Coordinates of C-alpha atoms in Angstrom, one line a residue:
X1021 CA 65.0 16.5 55.5
X1022 CA 62.9 13.7 57.3
X1023 CA 63.5 10.7 55.0
X1024 CA 59.2 9.5 55.2
X1025 CA 60.2 6.4 53.1
X1026 CA 58.3 3.5 53.5
X1027 CA 59.5 0.2 53.3
X1028 CA 57.8 -2.2 52.2
X1029 CA 58.0 -4.3 48.5
X1030 CA 60.8 -4.4 46.3
X1031 CA 62.0 -0.4 46.6
X1032 CA 61.1 1.7 49.7
X1033 CA 58.5 4.6 48.6
X1034 CA 56.7 7.9 49.8
X1035 CA 53.2 7.2 50.2
X1036 CA 52.6 10.3 50.2
X1037 CA 53.0 10.7 46.5
X1038 CA 51.0 7.8 45.9
X1039 CA 48.0 8.9 43.5
X1040 CA 44.9 8.4 45.4
X1041 CA 41.9 5.6 45.1
X1042 CA 39.3 6.5 42.6
X1043 CA 37.2 4.2 43.9
X1044 CA 35.7 4.1 47.4
X1045 CA 36.7 1.8 49.8
X1046 CA 33.9 -1.2 50.8
X1047 CA 32.7 -1.2 54.2
X1048 CA 34.6 -4.4 54.7
X1049 CA 38.0 -3.7 56.3
X1050 CA 40.7 -3.0 54.0
X1051 CA 45.0 -2.6 54.6
X1052 CA 46.0 0.5 54.3
X1053 CA 48.8 2.3 55.0
X1054 CA 49.1 5.0 57.8
X1055 CA 51.1 7.1 58.0
X1056 CA 52.4 10.0 60.5
X1057 CA 53.9 13.1 60.7
X1058 CA 56.8 11.9 63.1
X1059 CA 57.3 9.1 66.1
X1060 CA 54.8 9.7 68.9
X1061 CA 54.5 9.7 72.1
X1062 CA 53.0 7.7 74.2
X1063 CA 49.9 10.5 75.5
X1064 CA 49.3 10.5 71.0
X1065 CA 49.8 7.0 70.8
X1066 CA 46.9 6.4 73.5
X1067 CA 44.4 9.4 72.2
X1068 CA 44.3 7.4 68.8
X1069 CA 44.0 4.0 69.2
X1070 CA 40.8 5.3 71.5
X1071 CA 39.6 7.9 68.5
X1072 CA 39.5 5.6 65.2
X1073 CA 39.9 1.8 67.3
X1074 CA 43.2 1.6 65.7
X1075 CA 46.2 -1.3 67.1
X1076 CA 49.5 0.6 65.9
X1077 CA 50.3 -3.2 66.1
X1078 CA 52.4 -3.2 62.2
X1079 CA 55.2 -0.6 62.4
X1080 CA 57.6 0.1 59.2
X1081 CA 60.0 2.6 58.9
X1082 CA 59.8 5.4 58.3
X1083 CA 56.6 6.4 60.6
X1084 CA 53.7 4.0 59.6
X1085 CA 52.1 1.0 60.4
X1086 CA 49.7 -1.2 58.6
X1087 CA 46.3 -1.3 59.8
X1088 CA 42.7 -2.4 58.3
X1089 CA 40.1 0.4 58.2
X1090 CA 36.6 1.3 56.2
X1091 CA 36.0 4.0 54.6
X1092 CA 34.9 6.2 56.6
X1093 CA 36.9 5.3 59.4
X1094 CA 40.3 6.3 57.0
X1095 CA 38.6 9.4 56.3
X1096 CA 38.7 10.7 59.8
X1097 CA 42.4 9.3 60.2
X1098 CA 43.7 10.8 57.1
X1099 CA 42.5 14.6 59.2
X1100 CA 43.4 13.8 61.8
X1101 CA 46.4 16.8 62.0
X1102 CA 49.3 14.2 63.1
X1103 CA 48.7 11.4 60.4
X1104 CA 50.5 12.9 57.2
X1105 CA 49.0 10.4 54.7
X1106 CA 46.6 7.1 54.9
X1107 CA 46.6 5.0 51.0
X1108 CA 45.0 1.6 50.6
X1109 CA 48.0 -0.8 50.8
X1110 CA 48.2 -2.8 47.5
X1111 CA 48.3 -6.5 47.4
X1112 CA 51.5 -6.4 45.1
X1113 CA 53.1 -5.8 47.9
X1114 CA 52.3 -8.4 50.4
X1115 CA 53.8 -10.4 47.9
X1116 CA 57.4 -11.8 49.8
X1117 CA 59.7 -10.9 47.5
X1118 CA 61.9 -14.4 48.7
X1119 CA 58.8 -16.2 46.8
X1120 CA 61.0 -19.2 44.9
X1121 CA 60.2 -19.3 40.7
X1122 CA 59.2 -21.7 39.1
X1123 CA 56.0 -23.7 38.2
X1124 CA 56.4 -26.4 40.8
X1125 CA 53.9 -25.7 43.5
X1126 CA 53.6 -23.7 46.6
X1127 CA 54.7 -24.0 49.8
X1128 CA 53.3 -21.0 51.5
X1129 CA 52.0 -18.7 55.0
X1130 CA 49.9 -16.0 54.9
X1131 CA 50.2 -13.8 57.6
X1132 CA 46.0 -12.6 58.9
X1133 CA 45.6 -9.7 60.3
X1134 CA 44.2 -10.2 64.5
X1135 CA 40.7 -8.7 63.7
X1136 CA 40.7 -11.5 60.5
X1137 CA 37.7 -14.3 60.3
X1138 CA 39.7 -18.0 59.9
X1139 CA 36.4 -19.4 57.9
X1140 CA 36.3 -16.7 55.7
X1141 CA 40.4 -17.6 54.4
X1142 CA 39.7 -20.1 54.3
X1143 CA 36.9 -20.4 52.0
X1144 CA 38.6 -17.4 49.9
X1145 CA 42.0 -19.8 49.5
X1146 CA 39.4 -22.6 48.8
X1147 CA 38.3 -21.0 45.9
X1148 CA 41.5 -20.3 45.6
X1149 CA 42.5 -24.1 44.7
X1150 CA 44.7 -23.1 47.6
X1151 CA 44.6 -26.9 49.5
X1152 CA 46.2 -28.1 52.2
X1153 CA 44.8 -25.8 54.5
X1154 CA 45.4 -25.8 58.1
X1155 CA 45.1 -22.1 60.5
X1156 CA 47.2 -21.2 63.2
X1157 CA 46.3 -18.9 66.0
X1158 CA 49.5 -17.4 68.7
X1159 CA 47.6 -14.1 69.6
X1160 CA 48.4 -16.2 73.0
X1161 CA 51.3 -15.6 72.5
X1162 CA 52.0 -12.6 71.3
X1163 CA 52.0 -13.2 67.3
X1164 CA 50.0 -13.4 65.2
X1165 CA 47.2 -15.4 61.9
X1166 CA 48.9 -18.0 59.6
X1167 CA 47.2 -19.5 57.3
X1168 CA 50.0 -22.3 55.6
X1169 CA 48.3 -24.0 52.3
X1170 CA 49.8 -25.4 48.9
X1171 CA 49.5 -23.5 45.8
X1172 CA 49.7 -25.7 42.6
X1173 CA 49.0 -22.4 40.2
X1174 CA 51.1 -19.1 40.8
X1175 CA 49.4 -17.8 38.8
X1176 CA 47.2 -17.3 41.7
X1177 CA 49.6 -15.7 44.3
X1178 CA 48.5 -11.8 43.1
X1179 CA 44.6 -13.0 44.5
X1180 CA 45.8 -14.1 47.2
X1181 CA 47.1 -11.5 47.7
X1182 CA 43.9 -9.0 47.4
X1183 CA 42.6 -11.4 51.1
X1184 CA 41.4 -9.1 52.4
X1185 CA 42.5 -10.0 56.2
X1186 CA 46.0 -11.0 55.1
X1187 CA 49.3 -9.0 55.9
X1188 CA 51.5 -10.6 54.0
X1189 CA 52.5 -14.0 52.3
X1190 CA 55.6 -16.2 51.8
X1191 CA 57.5 -19.1 51.6
X1192 CA 57.4 -21.6 54.6
X1193 CA 60.6 -21.1 55.6
X1194 CA 63.2 -24.6 55.4
X1195 CA 65.4 -24.3 58.2
X1196 CA 68.8 -26.1 58.1
X1197 CA 70.9 -27.5 60.9
X1198 CA 74.4 -26.1 61.0
X1199 CA 76.9 -27.6 61.5
X1200 CA 86.6 -28.7 76.8
X1201 CA 88.5 -26.0 75.1
X1202 CA 85.8 -24.9 73.9
X1203 CA 84.2 -23.7 77.5
X1204 CA 88.3 -22.8 78.0
X1205 CA 87.9 -20.6 75.6
X1206 CA 84.8 -18.8 76.1
X1207 CA 86.4 -18.4 79.7
X1208 CA 88.8 -16.7 79.3
X1209 CA 90.2 -16.3 75.0
X1210 CA 92.9 -19.6 75.8
X1211 CA 93.1 -23.2 76.1
X1212 CA 94.4 -25.4 79.2
X1213 CA 95.8 -25.1 82.8
X1214 CA 93.9 -21.6 84.4
X1215 CA 91.5 -21.7 82.1
X1216 CA 87.6 -22.0 83.4
X1217 CA 87.5 -18.5 85.3
X1218 CA 84.4 -18.7 85.7
X1219 CA 84.0 -22.5 86.3
X1220 CA 86.1 -21.1 88.8
X1221 CA 84.1 -19.4 91.4
X1222 CA 81.4 -23.0 91.6
X1223 CA 79.3 -20.9 88.1
X1224 CA 78.2 -24.1 86.0
X1225 CA 74.7 -23.4 85.6
X1226 CA 73.6 -24.5 89.1
X1227 CA 69.5 -23.1 88.9
X1228 CA 69.6 -22.3 85.0
X1229 CA 67.9 -23.6 82.5
X1230 CA 68.2 -23.8 78.9
X1231 CA 66.4 -24.4 75.9
X1232 CA 66.9 -26.4 73.0
X1233 CA 65.6 -26.4 69.5
X1234 CA 67.5 -29.2 67.2
X1235 CA 65.8 -31.2 65.2
X1236 CA 64.0 -35.4 66.9
X1237 CA 65.2 -36.0 70.5
X1238 CA 67.8 -36.4 72.8
X1239 CA 68.2 -40.2 73.7
X1240 CA 68.5 -40.4 78.0
X1241 CA 70.3 -43.5 78.0
X1242 CA 73.3 -41.6 76.1
X1243 CA 74.8 -40.5 80.2
X1244 CA 74.8 -36.9 80.1
X1245 CA 71.6 -37.3 79.6
X1246 CA 70.4 -40.3 82.3
X1247 CA 69.5 -40.4 84.7
X1248 CA 69.5 -43.7 86.6
X1249 CA 66.2 -43.0 88.2
X1250 CA 63.9 -41.5 86.4
X1251 CA 63.4 -43.2 82.2
X1252 CA 61.8 -39.5 81.0
X1253 CA 62.1 -36.2 80.8
X1254 CA 60.6 -33.9 83.5
X1255 CA 60.8 -32.4 86.4
X1256 CA 62.7 -34.8 89.0
X1257 CA 65.0 -35.7 85.9
X1258 CA 67.9 -34.2 86.9
X1259 CA 69.5 -33.1 83.8
X1260 CA 65.7 -33.3 80.7
X1261 CA 63.0 -30.8 81.7
X1262 CA 61.1 -31.8 78.9
X1263 CA 61.5 -32.6 75.6
X1264 CA 58.5 -32.6 72.3
X1265 CA 58.4 -33.9 69.8
X1266 CA 54.7 -34.6 68.4
X1267 CA 56.6 -35.6 64.8
X1268 CA 58.5 -38.4 66.5
X1269 CA 61.2 -37.6 64.2
X1270 CA 63.5 -40.1 66.7
X1271 CA 67.1 -39.6 68.0
X1272 CA 69.3 -37.2 66.4
X1273 CA 73.4 -37.4 66.1
X1274 CA 73.2 -33.3 65.6
X1275 CA 70.8 -32.7 68.5
X1276 CA 73.1 -34.6 71.3
X1277 CA 76.6 -33.1 69.9
X1278 CA 74.5 -30.2 70.2
X1279 CA 73.4 -30.4 73.8
X1280 CA 76.3 -31.8 74.8
X1281 CA 78.2 -29.5 73.9
X1282 CA 76.0 -26.3 76.0
X1283 CA 74.4 -29.1 79.7
X1284 CA 76.2 -32.2 78.1
X1285 CA 77.1 -33.7 82.0
X1286 CA 78.2 -37.7 83.4
X1287 CA 78.1 -38.3 87.3
X1288 CA 80.6 -40.7 88.7
X1289 CA 79.7 -43.4 91.0
X1290 CA 78.9 -40.7 94.1
X1291 CA 76.3 -39.4 91.9
X1292 CA 78.4 -36.4 91.3
X1293 CA 78.7 -34.0 88.2
X1294 CA 81.2 -32.3 86.4
X1295 CA 83.9 -34.9 85.7
X1296 CA 83.3 -36.0 82.7
X1297 CA 86.5 -34.3 79.9
X1298 CA 84.4 -34.0 77.4
X1299 CA 80.9 -31.5 79.6
X1300 CA 79.4 -29.0 78.3
X1301 CA 80.0 -25.0 78.8
X1302 CA 77.4 -24.9 81.6
X1303 CA 76.5 -28.6 82.5
X1304 CA 75.4 -28.8 85.6
X1305 CA 72.6 -26.6 83.7
X1306 CA 69.1 -28.9 82.8
X1307 CA 67.2 -28.4 79.5
X1308 CA 64.5 -28.3 77.8
X1309 CA 64.3 -29.6 74.2
X1310 CA 62.0 -29.1 71.6
X1311 CA 61.6 -30.9 68.1
X1312 CA 62.7 -28.1 65.4
X1313 CA 61.0 -30.8 63.1
X1314 CA 57.3 -29.8 64.5
X1315 CA 57.3 -27.3 62.8
X1316 CA 56.7 -29.3 59.3
X1317 CA 53.9 -30.9 58.2
X1318 CA 50.4 -31.2 58.7
X1319 CA 49.7 -30.3 62.3
X1320 CA 52.6 -27.7 62.3
X1321 CA 53.4 -25.3 64.7
X1322 CA 55.3 -22.0 64.9
X1323 CA 58.5 -20.3 65.8
X1324 CA 56.8 -19.0 68.3
X1325 CA 54.9 -21.3 69.8
X1326 CA 57.4 -24.1 70.1
X1327 CA 59.2 -20.4 72.0
X1328 CA 56.9 -20.1 74.9
X1329 CA 56.1 -24.0 76.1
X1330 CA 60.0 -24.0 76.3
X1331 CA 60.0 -20.8 78.3
X1332 CA 57.1 -22.5 80.4
X1333 CA 58.9 -25.5 81.4
X1334 CA 61.7 -23.1 83.2
X1335 CA 63.8 -21.8 80.6
X1336 CA 65.5 -18.6 80.0
X1337 CA 68.1 -19.6 77.7
X1338 CA 67.3 -20.4 74.2
X1339 CA 69.5 -22.3 72.0
X1340 CA 68.9 -23.0 68.0
X1341 CA 72.2 -24.0 66.3
X1342 CA 69.6 -23.8 62.9
X1343 CA 69.6 -21.2 59.8
X1344 CA 66.6 -20.6 58.0
X1345 CA 67.3 -20.3 54.1
X1346 CA 66.5 -17.2 53.0
X1347 CA 68.3 -14.3 54.6
X1348 CA 65.2 -12.6 54.9
X1349 CA 63.2 -10.5 57.5
X1350 CA 60.0 -13.6 57.4
X1351 CA 57.6 -15.0 59.7
X1352 CA 60.8 -17.0 61.7
X1353 CA 62.7 -13.5 62.2
X1354 CA 58.9 -11.9 63.5
X1355 CA 58.5 -14.9 65.8
X1356 CA 61.7 -14.5 67.6
X1357 CA 61.6 -10.5 67.4
X1358 CA 57.9 -10.8 69.1
X1359 CA 59.1 -13.9 72.0
X1360 CA 62.0 -11.7 73.1
X1361 CA 60.4 -8.4 73.7
X1362 CA 57.0 -9.8 75.2
X1363 CA 59.8 -12.4 77.7
X1364 CA 61.9 -9.5 78.2
X1365 CA 64.0 -12.1 80.8
X1366 CA 64.7 -14.7 77.0
X1367 CA 67.5 -14.5 75.3
X1368 CA 67.4 -15.7 72.0
X1369 CA 70.5 -17.9 70.1
X1370 CA 70.9 -18.6 67.1
X1371 CA 73.2 -20.0 64.1
X1372 CA 75.4 -18.1 61.1
X1373 CA 74.4 -20.3 58.0
X1374 CA 77.6 -22.0 57.6
X1375 CA 80.2 -21.0 54.5
X1376 CA 79.9 -23.7 53.2
X1377 CA 76.0 -23.3 52.4
X1378 CA 74.4 -23.0 49.2
X1379 CA 72.8 -20.6 51.1
X1380 CA 73.5 -16.8 50.3
X1381 CA 73.5 -15.1 53.3
X1382 CA 72.1 -15.4 56.6
X1383 CA 68.3 -16.8 57.6
X1384 CA 65.8 -16.5 60.5
X1385 CA 66.4 -17.0 64.0
X1386 CA 69.3 -15.7 63.6
X1387 CA 69.0 -12.2 61.4
X1388 CA 66.5 -11.4 63.9
X1389 CA 67.2 -8.0 65.2
X1390 CA 67.0 -9.4 69.3
X1391 CA 68.7 -12.7 68.6
X1392 CA 72.5 -13.2 69.2
X1393 CA 74.3 -14.9 65.3
X1394 CA 76.6 -16.5 66.3
X1395 CA 79.7 -17.3 63.9
X1396 CA 82.8 -19.2 64.3
X1397 CA 85.6 -19.5 65.0
X1398 CA 88.9 -22.0 64.7
X1399 CA 89.6 -24.0 68.4
X1400 CA 92.6 -24.0 70.7
X1401 CA 95.4 -22.7 69.6
X1402 CA 93.3 -21.2 66.3
X1403 CA 91.0 -19.7 68.3
X1404 CA 92.0 -16.2 67.0
X1405 CA 90.7 -17.4 63.5
X1406 CA 87.9 -17.3 61.1
X1407 CA 86.2 -21.1 61.5
X1408 CA 82.6 -20.1 59.4
X1409 CA 80.1 -18.6 58.7
X1410 CA 77.7 -16.5 56.9
X1411 CA 79.2 -12.8 55.5
X1412 CA 76.8 -9.9 57.0
X1413 CA 75.1 -7.3 57.1
X1414 CA 71.9 -8.6 57.1
X1415 CA 69.8 -7.3 53.2
X1416 CA 68.3 -4.0 55.5
X1417 CA 71.8 -3.3 56.6
X1418 CA 72.1 -4.4 59.8
X1419 CA 75.4 -6.0 61.4
X1420 CA 75.1 -10.1 61.9
X1421 CA 76.6 -11.7 62.0
X1422 CA 77.1 -10.6 66.4
X1423 CA 80.2 -12.5 67.2
X1424 CA 81.9 -15.6 66.9
X1425 CA 82.4 -18.7 69.4
X1426 CA 85.1 -22.5 69.3
X1427 CA 83.2 -23.9 66.4
X1428 CA 85.3 -26.6 65.8
X1429 CA 87.9 -29.3 67.7
X1430 CA 85.0 -29.8 69.6
X1431 CA 84.5 -33.3 71.0
X1432 CA 80.8 -34.1 72.0
X1433 CA 77.9 -37.0 72.9
X1434 CA 78.0 -39.2 70.7
X1435 CA 74.4 -41.2 69.1
X1436 CA 74.0 -45.0 70.0
X1437 CA 71.4 -45.7 66.8
X1438 CA 68.9 -47.9 69.2
X1439 CA 70.8 -48.5 71.7
X1440 CA 68.4 -50.0 75.4
X1441 CA 71.5 -50.2 77.7
X1442 CA 73.3 -46.5 79.0
X1443 CA 75.9 -45.7 77.0
X1444 CA 78.6 -42.3 77.4
X1445 CA 79.3 -42.6 73.5
X1446 CA 81.9 -38.7 72.9
X1447 CA 83.6 -37.7 70.1
X1448 CA 84.0 -35.8 67.5
X1449 CA 81.3 -35.0 65.0
X1450 CA 83.6 -34.9 61.4
X1451 CA 85.4 -37.0 60.4
X1452 CA 87.5 -33.9 58.3
X1453 CA 88.9 -32.3 61.5
X1454 CA 89.5 -28.5 60.0
X1455 CA 85.9 -28.2 59.1
X1456 CA 84.3 -25.9 61.9
X1457 CA 80.8 -25.1 62.1
X1458 CA 78.2 -22.3 63.4
X1459 CA 75.4 -25.3 65.3
X1460 CA 78.6 -26.2 67.4
X1461 CA 79.4 -22.6 68.1
X1462 CA 75.8 -21.3 69.1
X1463 CA 75.8 -23.8 71.8
X1464 CA 78.7 -22.5 72.9
X1465 CA 77.3 -18.7 73.3
X1466 CA 74.3 -20.5 75.1
X1467 CA 76.5 -21.8 77.3
X1468 CA 78.2 -18.3 78.2
X1469 CA 75.2 -16.7 78.4
X1470 CA 74.0 -18.9 80.9
X1471 CA 77.0 -18.8 83.3
X1472 CA 76.1 -14.8 82.9
X1473 CA 72.6 -15.1 83.9
X1474 CA 73.4 -17.2 87.0
X1475 CA 76.1 -14.4 87.7
X1476 CA 73.5 -12.1 88.2
X1477 CA 71.1 -14.3 89.4
X1478 CA 73.3 -15.8 92.6
X1479 CA 74.1 -12.0 93.3
X1480 CA 78.1 -11.4 92.2
X1481 CA 77.3 -8.4 90.8
X1482 CA 78.1 -5.7 91.9
X1483 CA 80.6 -6.6 94.3
X1484 CA 82.0 -9.9 92.5
X1485 CA 81.4 -12.3 95.4
X1486 CA 78.3 -14.5 95.9
X1487 CA 75.2 -12.6 98.0
X1488 CA 71.5 -14.0 98.7
X1489 CA 70.7 -10.0 99.0
X1490 CA 72.6 -8.8 95.6
X1491 CA 69.8 -11.5 93.7
X1492 CA 69.0 -10.0 90.2
X1493 CA 67.0 -11.2 87.6
X1494 CA 68.4 -9.6 84.4
X1495 CA 66.9 -9.0 80.7
X1496 CA 67.5 -10.7 78.0
X1497 CA 69.2 -7.4 76.8
X1498 CA 71.6 -6.9 80.2
X1499 CA 72.6 -10.8 79.6
X1500 CA 73.8 -9.8 75.4
X1501 CA 75.2 -6.7 76.6
X1502 CA 77.5 -9.0 78.3
X1503 CA 78.4 -11.6 76.1
X1504 CA 79.0 -8.5 73.4
X1505 CA 81.2 -6.4 75.7
X1506 CA 82.9 -9.3 76.6
X1507 CA 84.3 -9.8 72.8
X1508 CA 87.6 -9.5 72.2
X1509 CA 88.5 -8.1 68.4
X1510 CA 90.1 -11.7 66.5
X1511 CA 93.2 -11.1 65.4
X1512 CA 93.0 -13.7 62.7
X1513 CA 90.1 -11.6 61.2
X1514 CA 90.5 -7.8 59.0
X1515 CA 88.5 -5.0 60.7
X1516 CA 86.8 -4.7 63.6
X1517 CA 83.6 -4.6 63.9
X1518 CA 82.6 -7.2 60.8
X1519 CA 80.5 -7.9 58.7
X1520 CA 82.9 -11.8 59.3
X1521 CA 83.5 -11.0 63.1
X1522 CA 80.6 -9.3 64.2
X1523 CA 81.7 -7.9 67.5
X1524 CA 84.8 -10.8 68.5
X1525 CA 84.9 -13.8 70.9
X1526 CA 83.0 -14.1 73.0
X1527 CA 86.4 -14.3 76.6
X1528 CA 84.0 -13.6 80.0
X1529 CA 86.5 -12.5 82.0
X1530 CA 86.8 -9.3 80.7
X1531 CA 83.2 -7.9 81.5
X1532 CA 82.7 -11.2 84.6
X1533 CA 84.6 -9.5 87.5
X1534 CA 85.3 -11.4 91.0
X1535 CA 86.6 -10.3 93.6
X1536 CA 89.6 -12.1 94.1
X1537 CA 89.8 -11.1 90.6
X1538 CA 91.9 -8.7 89.0
X1539 CA 91.6 -5.1 88.9
X1540 CA 89.1 -4.4 86.5
X1541 CA 85.5 -2.9 86.6
X1542 CA 81.8 -3.6 85.9
X1543 CA 79.1 -1.7 85.7
X1544 CA 75.6 -1.8 84.9
X1545 CA 72.0 -0.6 84.5
X1546 CA 69.1 -2.4 83.3
X1547 CA 66.2 -1.1 82.5
X1548 CA 63.1 -2.8 81.9
X1549 CA 60.4 -1.2 79.0
X1550 CA 57.3 0.6 81.8
X1551 CA 60.3 2.3 83.3
X1552 CA 62.3 2.4 79.7
X1553 CA 63.4 6.0 77.9
X1554 CA 60.5 7.7 75.7
X1555 CA 60.7 10.3 72.0
X1556 CA 63.3 13.1 73.1
X1557 CA 64.3 11.7 77.0
X1558 CA 67.5 11.1 77.8
X1559 CA 69.4 9.2 81.2
X1560 CA 73.0 10.6 82.1
X1561 CA 75.6 7.8 83.7
X1562 CA 79.0 9.5 85.2
X1563 CA 81.8 6.9 86.3
X1564 CA 85.2 7.1 87.2
X1565 CA 88.3 5.6 85.1
X1566 CA 91.4 5.4 86.9
X1567 CA 93.8 4.4 84.5
X1568 CA 94.6 4.3 80.8
X1569 CA 96.0 0.7 80.7
X1570 CA 92.9 -0.7 81.2
X1571 CA 90.6 -0.8 77.8
X1572 CA 87.0 1.3 78.2
X1573 CA 84.2 -0.8 76.9
X1574 CA 80.5 1.0 77.3
X1575 CA 77.6 -0.9 75.3
X1576 CA 73.7 -0.1 74.6
X1577 CA 72.2 -3.0 74.0
X1578 CA 67.9 -3.1 73.4
X1579 CA 66.1 -5.0 72.5
X1580 CA 63.8 -3.2 69.5
X1581 CA 59.9 -4.5 69.3
X1582 CA 59.1 -6.4 66.2
X1583 CA 58.1 -4.7 62.5
X1584 CA 55.5 -5.8 60.5
X1585 CA 55.5 -8.8 58.5
X1586 CA 56.4 -7.2 55.0
X1587 CA 58.1 -4.2 56.6
X1588 CA 61.6 -4.1 54.7
X1589 CA 63.5 -2.2 57.2
X1590 CA 62.6 -3.8 60.3
X1591 CA 64.4 -1.6 62.8
X1592 CA 62.1 0.2 64.9
X1593 CA 63.5 1.8 68.3
X1594 CA 66.8 4.3 67.7
X1595 CA 68.6 5.2 70.7
X1596 CA 71.8 6.9 70.9
X1597 CA 75.5 6.5 73.0
X1598 CA 77.2 9.1 73.5
X1599 CA 80.0 8.9 75.8
X1600 CA 82.3 12.5 76.2
X1601 CA 85.1 11.7 78.6
X1602 CA 87.2 14.3 81.3
X1603 CA 88.4 17.2 78.9
X1604 CA 85.7 17.1 77.4
X1605 CA 86.1 14.8 74.3
X1606 CA 82.7 13.1 72.6
X1607 CA 82.5 9.6 71.4
X1608 CA 79.4 8.3 68.9
X1609 CA 78.1 4.7 69.5
X1610 CA 79.4 2.5 66.2
X1611 CA 81.2 5.1 64.6
X1612 CA 84.8 3.6 64.4
X1613 CA 88.3 2.7 63.0
X1614 CA 87.2 -0.2 62.1
X1615 CA 91.6 -0.7 61.2
X1616 CA 92.4 0.3 64.1
X1617 CA 89.6 -1.2 65.9
X1618 CA 88.3 1.4 68.5
X1619 CA 86.1 4.8 68.3
X1620 CA 86.8 7.4 66.5
X1621 CA 87.2 10.7 68.7
X1622 CA 85.2 13.6 68.5
X1623 CA 81.6 11.8 67.9
X1624 CA 80.8 13.5 64.7
X1625 CA 80.8 10.8 63.0
X1626 CA 76.8 9.6 61.3
X1627 CA 74.2 7.7 63.9
X1628 CA 73.5 5.0 63.1
X1629 CA 70.2 3.7 62.8
X1630 CA 70.3 0.5 62.1
X1631 CA 71.7 -1.8 64.9
X1632 CA 70.5 -2.5 68.1
X1633 CA 73.9 -3.0 69.8
X1634 CA 75.9 0.5 70.1
X1635 CA 79.2 0.4 70.8
X1636 CA 82.0 3.1 72.9
X1637 CA 85.8 1.3 72.9
X1638 CA 88.5 3.2 73.8
X1639 CA 92.4 1.3 74.5
X1640 CA 94.1 4.0 76.2
X1641 CA 91.1 6.1 78.0
X1642 CA 91.9 9.8 79.9
X1643 CA 91.6 9.0 83.8
X1644 CA 88.6 10.7 85.9
X1645 CA 85.5 11.7 84.9
X1646 CA 83.4 10.6 82.0
X1647 CA 79.4 11.0 81.4
X1648 CA 77.3 8.3 78.9
X1649 CA 74.8 9.4 77.6
X1650 CA 71.3 7.5 75.9
X1651 CA 68.7 9.2 74.4
X1652 CA 65.1 7.9 73.0
X1653 CA 66.1 9.9 69.1
X1654 CA 62.7 7.7 67.4
X1655 CA 61.2 5.4 70.8
X1656 CA 57.1 4.5 70.1
X1657 CA 56.2 4.1 73.9
X1658 CA 59.0 3.5 76.0
X1659 CA 62.0 1.5 75.0
X1660 CA 63.8 -0.3 77.7
X1661 CA 67.7 -1.1 77.6
X1662 CA 71.1 -2.9 79.3
X1663 CA 73.3 -0.5 80.0
X1664 CA 77.1 -1.8 80.4
X1665 CA 80.5 -0.2 81.0
X1666 CA 84.1 -2.4 82.0
X1667 CA 87.3 -0.4 82.7
X1668 CA 88.8 0.6 85.8

C-alpha cells in the first residue's frame, strides 16, 4: 500500500482526509499542499509547470509540494489526473515545533515563498509588533527570501504564520563551536613510522583550497598562516586567500586550532613547507575562511551566502567545527543541502555535537542530508575507541553521525593574544588530556577530503600513478563516497554500522590505491545530475572479484535535493543498491548483520528509503563475476550519484 502521508507539522497526515475548505480562497495566492498520485517523470514535471505555473521546488514527502495558488488555479490543479489532492496549508503547520516555550522575546526567522512581496511582509510583521525586521534575499545562491525579526508577544505567532508569503517560522539557529598522529590515522589507521601512505605519494593538498567557517578570524602573525611578503589575506598570500569577518569579532583560539589541524604549516628558512611537527593533514592546501559570527546581528548573512563566498574564493571542501542547538531540519540544514545540490563539485563537512553538550541531539548543518557529520575518536593508541559525539539517529530516523576521525591528543596552532610579531606557538587546546572534541575531528576529515580531491584532479585514478591525462574533477558525492568507503569498524564501539560511530573511522589507504602499493582494486562511477537516474531507470555494473581474502565494499552516495523548510521527513530521491555474486547470492544496500558488521546474504531485507548513503560489505566474497545494480525507486527529475567499489 502506498504511503500518502505528508511529513509536515508535529505528526504526518493524509492530506486527502483533511476536510475541504468551506470558504473560497481570496484572489490573492495562498499556501497550498499539492500531492501527486506518484512520482513525476521529467515530461510530467514539464507539463505541470507549464500548465499551472507551479514551481515544484519545495518538496515534502510523500509526493507533495508546497505551492502558492489562487482559487482558480488551485481548482485546475486539483482536476489534473496526476494530482491526488490540493489543500490549503494550515498556518499552524508553518510554526516550527522547535520554537522554544516561555514568554521571553523570540528571535525568529521566517522563510518566504520566492514570489513573496518583501515590502508587504515587512508591513505585516510591523503591524503585529515585530521589531528589528531584516530581509535577506538568497535566491541568486539557489536559496530563498528570509525575514529575521524579534517578536515580543508569542501570542502573535499564529498571526505571523497566517501571513500568506510565509513558508515557515522558526527560531534563529544557535550555533556553538564543538571543541600529527591524527593525520597519520586518517591515512593508514595507525600512528608512527610508515603511517602516511598518502603523504608519501606527494599528496599534501597542493593546488587545493579549503573553506573554513568558525568563530572570528585567524591571526596571520602565526607561522602556520604567515606570509612574509603579504601582510593581508588575498590571492597572492601563500596560505590564506580570503578572510571574511564583517562583524570584526577578532582573532579566535578555536579558529586557529581548527585551521591548523586542517591545513596549517610553517616554512623553514629556505621557504620549504611540510616540516613542522604539528602541521595539518592537508598542509600544502590554501584556505579561505569566514567568521561564523557573521550569521548573527543586524546585518546577518545566511549560511548559504557564506558557503557561496567561500566557493567564489576557490574552495571546494567546506569544514564547520560547530553545530546548531536544535536537532531539526532547519534553515541551516536546508541551506547546506541547497548549496550541495546546486554546486555538485563541493563537499560540506560539519561536527556532531559533543557528548557533554547540553543539547538533546545533533543539529544543523551536520544533520543535513548531504553533509558529512563527524564524531570523534580517541587519539593513538586508542584510536578505535569512542571520544565524543552525540549519537543518532536524527529525529526523522536518518543515520548521523556519518563517520569518525581522531579528536583527541592533537596539538595545533595556539593563539598569542595581541601579538604584532611572528610567532609559532603550538600545543594542546585542553588542559585535560583525556578530553576529545568533534571540533578537532572535523578538520581532520576535511583534510582527508582535500587529499581525496587532489588524488582525482591529479589523475591518480585509475592506474594508481599520477597522470595529467587522467585528470578528473570529482563530484562532492564521489569524495563523500570515497571517505565513507575507507571507513573501518571501530572495535571499541559495539555494532556496525551504528548510531554512535556511523560507518566508522576514516582510513584512506583502504580505498585510494597506488601502483606501488598493495594489490587492491578501486572502481569508481561518478555520475552528475544531468546524466543521472530518472524514475524507474537503473544502471548495471559488472566487475570481477579475484580472491576471497580482501573485504569487498560497495558504497553508493547521492546528493539529494533539499526538502521544503517545513518538512519533518526531508529525504526526497530514493535510490536502491543491490549486488549479486557469481552464485546468484544477492545483497541489499544497508541490510546489515550489525553484530557481525557485514551485509546479510539474500538481499530480502527492507529497502532503506531514508539515507542517501548505501553500503554493502562482504568479508569473504565469492570469487568470480559480480553485478551491481543502482535503480531509481523515487526520483523527481534526474539524480546523479557516485559508486565506489574496493576489493581484490
